[in-house]
Tab-separated table of C-alpha atoms in Angstrom:
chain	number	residue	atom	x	y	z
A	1	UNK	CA	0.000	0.000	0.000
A	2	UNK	CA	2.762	2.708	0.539
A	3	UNK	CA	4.126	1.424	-2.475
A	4	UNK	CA	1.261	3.092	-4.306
A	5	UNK	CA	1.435	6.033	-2.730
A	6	UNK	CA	5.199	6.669	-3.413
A	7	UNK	CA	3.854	5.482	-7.163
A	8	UNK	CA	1.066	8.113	-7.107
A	9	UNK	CA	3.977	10.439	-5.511
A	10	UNK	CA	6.599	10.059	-8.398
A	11	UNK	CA	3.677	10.656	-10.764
A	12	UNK	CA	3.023	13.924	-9.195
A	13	UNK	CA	6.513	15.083	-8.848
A	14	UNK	CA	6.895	14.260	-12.653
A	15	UNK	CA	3.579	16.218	-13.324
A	16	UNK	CA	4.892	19.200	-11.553
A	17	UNK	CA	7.579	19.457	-14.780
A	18	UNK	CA	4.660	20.372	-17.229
A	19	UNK	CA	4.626	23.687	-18.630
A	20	UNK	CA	1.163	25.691	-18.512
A	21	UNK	CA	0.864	25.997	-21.723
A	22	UNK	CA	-3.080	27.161	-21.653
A	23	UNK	CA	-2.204	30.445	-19.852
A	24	UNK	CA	0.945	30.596	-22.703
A	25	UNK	CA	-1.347	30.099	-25.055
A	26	UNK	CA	-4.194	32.543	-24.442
A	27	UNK	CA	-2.045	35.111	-23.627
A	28	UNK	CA	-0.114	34.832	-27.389
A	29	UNK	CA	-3.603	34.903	-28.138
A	30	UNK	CA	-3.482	38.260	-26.330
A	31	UNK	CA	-0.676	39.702	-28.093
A	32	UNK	CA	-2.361	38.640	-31.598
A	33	UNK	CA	-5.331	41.092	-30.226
A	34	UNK	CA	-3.027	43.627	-29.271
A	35	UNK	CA	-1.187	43.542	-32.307
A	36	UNK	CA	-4.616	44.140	-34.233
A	37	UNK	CA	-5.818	46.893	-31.765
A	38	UNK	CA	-2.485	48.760	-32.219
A	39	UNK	CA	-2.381	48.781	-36.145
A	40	UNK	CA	-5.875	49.296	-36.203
A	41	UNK	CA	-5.622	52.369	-33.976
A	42	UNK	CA	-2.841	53.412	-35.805
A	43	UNK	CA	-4.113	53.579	-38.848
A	44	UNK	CA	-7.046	55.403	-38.575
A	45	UNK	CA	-5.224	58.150	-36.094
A	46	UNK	CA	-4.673	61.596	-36.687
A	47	UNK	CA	-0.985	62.289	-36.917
A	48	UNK	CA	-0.216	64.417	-33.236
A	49	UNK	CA	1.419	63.885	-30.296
A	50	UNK	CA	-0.461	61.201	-29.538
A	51	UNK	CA	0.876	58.787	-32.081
A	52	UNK	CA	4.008	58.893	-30.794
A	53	UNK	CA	3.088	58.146	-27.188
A	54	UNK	CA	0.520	55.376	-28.451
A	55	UNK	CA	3.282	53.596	-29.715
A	56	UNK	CA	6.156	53.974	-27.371
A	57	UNK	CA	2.844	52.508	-24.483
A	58	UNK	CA	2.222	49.978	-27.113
A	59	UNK	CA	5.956	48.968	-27.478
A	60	UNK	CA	5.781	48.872	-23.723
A	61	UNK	CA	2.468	46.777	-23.280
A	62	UNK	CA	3.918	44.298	-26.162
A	63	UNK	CA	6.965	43.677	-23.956
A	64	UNK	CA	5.283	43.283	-20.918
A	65	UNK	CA	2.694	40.962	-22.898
A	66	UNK	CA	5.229	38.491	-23.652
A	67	UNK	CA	7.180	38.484	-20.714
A	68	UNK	CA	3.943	37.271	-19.147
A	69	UNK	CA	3.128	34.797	-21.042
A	70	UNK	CA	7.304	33.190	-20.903
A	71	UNK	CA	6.943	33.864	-17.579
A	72	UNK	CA	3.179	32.110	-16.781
A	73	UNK	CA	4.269	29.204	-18.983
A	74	UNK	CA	6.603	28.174	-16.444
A	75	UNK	CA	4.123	29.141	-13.400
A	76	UNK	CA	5.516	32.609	-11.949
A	77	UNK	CA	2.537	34.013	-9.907
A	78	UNK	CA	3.723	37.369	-10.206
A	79	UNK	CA	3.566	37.461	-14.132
A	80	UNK	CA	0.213	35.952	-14.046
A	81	UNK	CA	-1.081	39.300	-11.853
A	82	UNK	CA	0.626	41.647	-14.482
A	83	UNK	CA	-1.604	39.757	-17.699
A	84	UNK	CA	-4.992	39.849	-14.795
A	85	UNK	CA	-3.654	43.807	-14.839
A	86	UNK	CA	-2.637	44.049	-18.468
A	87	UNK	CA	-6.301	42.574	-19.015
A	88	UNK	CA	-7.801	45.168	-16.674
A	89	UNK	CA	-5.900	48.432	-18.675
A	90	UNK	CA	-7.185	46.801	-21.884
A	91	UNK	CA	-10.424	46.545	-20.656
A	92	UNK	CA	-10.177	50.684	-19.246
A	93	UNK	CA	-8.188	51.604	-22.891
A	94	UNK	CA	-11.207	50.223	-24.793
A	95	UNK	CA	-13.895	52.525	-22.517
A	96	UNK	CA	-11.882	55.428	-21.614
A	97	UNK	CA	-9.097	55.914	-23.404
A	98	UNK	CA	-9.619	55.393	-27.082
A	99	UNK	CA	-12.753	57.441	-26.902
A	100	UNK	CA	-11.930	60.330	-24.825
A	101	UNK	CA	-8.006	60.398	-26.504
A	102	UNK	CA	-7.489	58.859	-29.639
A	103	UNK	CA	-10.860	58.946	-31.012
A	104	UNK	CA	-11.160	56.307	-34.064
A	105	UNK	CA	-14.016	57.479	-35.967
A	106	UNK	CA	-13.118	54.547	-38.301
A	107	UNK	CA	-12.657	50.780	-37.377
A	108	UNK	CA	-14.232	50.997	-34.288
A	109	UNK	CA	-15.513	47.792	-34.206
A	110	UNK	CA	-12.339	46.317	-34.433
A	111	UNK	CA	-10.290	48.253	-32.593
A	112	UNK	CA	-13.096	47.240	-30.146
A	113	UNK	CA	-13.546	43.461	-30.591
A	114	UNK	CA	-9.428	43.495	-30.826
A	115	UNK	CA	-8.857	45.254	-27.147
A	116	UNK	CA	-12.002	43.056	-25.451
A	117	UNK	CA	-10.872	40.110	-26.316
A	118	UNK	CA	-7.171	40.965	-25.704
A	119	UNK	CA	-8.632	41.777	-22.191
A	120	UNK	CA	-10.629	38.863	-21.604
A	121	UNK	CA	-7.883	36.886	-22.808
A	122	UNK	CA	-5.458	38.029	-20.595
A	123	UNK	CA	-7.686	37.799	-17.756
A	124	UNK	CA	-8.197	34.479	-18.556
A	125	UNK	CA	-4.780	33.202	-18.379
A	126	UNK	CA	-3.623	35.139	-15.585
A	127	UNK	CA	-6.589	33.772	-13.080
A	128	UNK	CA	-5.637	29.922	-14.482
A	129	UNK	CA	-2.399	30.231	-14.254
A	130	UNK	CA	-2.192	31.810	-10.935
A	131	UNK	CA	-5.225	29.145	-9.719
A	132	UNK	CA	-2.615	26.669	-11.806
A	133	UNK	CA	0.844	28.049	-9.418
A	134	UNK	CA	-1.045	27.705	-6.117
A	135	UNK	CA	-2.389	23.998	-7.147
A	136	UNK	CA	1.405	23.590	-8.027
A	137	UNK	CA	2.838	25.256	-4.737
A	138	UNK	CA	0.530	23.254	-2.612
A	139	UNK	CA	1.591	19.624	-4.458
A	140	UNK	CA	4.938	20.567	-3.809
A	141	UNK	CA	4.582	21.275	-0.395
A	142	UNK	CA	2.992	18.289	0.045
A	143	UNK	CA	5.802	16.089	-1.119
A	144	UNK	CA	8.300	18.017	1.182
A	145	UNK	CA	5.880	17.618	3.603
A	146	UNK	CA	6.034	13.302	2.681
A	147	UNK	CA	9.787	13.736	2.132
A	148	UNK	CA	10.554	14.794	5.428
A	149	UNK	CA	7.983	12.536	7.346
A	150	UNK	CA	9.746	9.456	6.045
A	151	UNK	CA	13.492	10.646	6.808
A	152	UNK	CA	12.227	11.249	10.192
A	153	UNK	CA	10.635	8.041	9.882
């Protein structure tokens, strides 16, 4: 019978290898959305001061992007709140920002569908892979918590 448990204890150990590649996933999925939201707001801008500081944020929010997603694919709880707050500023940029700032008269319902579903796609991945890193943190305490029973033991 303890046999089975070390068993069941190797095969969670080797599970705790696996990269989350969901969270990486959705949030390239993210950066595709971005990507569309910035050329689409580019595009139908009027040439001011404003470009330039829409893309030097943009350049910003790109890097940041895939930091995150490097960073959730390998289960760093941190990164994971940045894309739940990169989602959030997507989510304010779409309602605030782009209509009170930029104002695209043209394209607006992709510049819209683009920054919602960058948003909701960043949200996504940050609350699974965060939900994901605590799952993780707690199977790995676990098996300290078994490794140190039996040398005690």
């Amino acid at each position: 019978m303890n046999d089975q448990v070390m068993e069941r204890e190797k095969k969670t150990l080797v599970s705790l290898y696996r990269k989350d590649s969901l969270s990486y996933t959705l949030a390239l999925c993210g950066i595709a959305a971005e990507l569309v939201y910035v050329i689409g707001i580019l595009d139908v801008m009027a040439v001011s001061f404003w470009m330039g500081v829409t893309v030097m944020v943009n350049i910003a929010v790109l890097f940041a992007l895939f930091t995150c997603a490097v960073k959730m694919n390998i289960y760093d709880r941190g990164w994971a709140a940045a894309a739940v707050c990169l989602g959030v500023y997507m989510a304010l940029r779409q309602l605030v920002l782009a209509p009170a700032v930029l104002k695209p008269y043209d394209r607006q319902l992709l510049i819209g569908t683009a920054n919602m579903a960058g948003a909701v796609l960043l949200t996504a991945a940050g609350v699974i892979s965060r939900t994901r890193s605590s799952r993780r943190r707690q199977m790995e305490d676990r098996l300290r918590q078994s490794e140190s029973d039996k040398g005690m033991g």
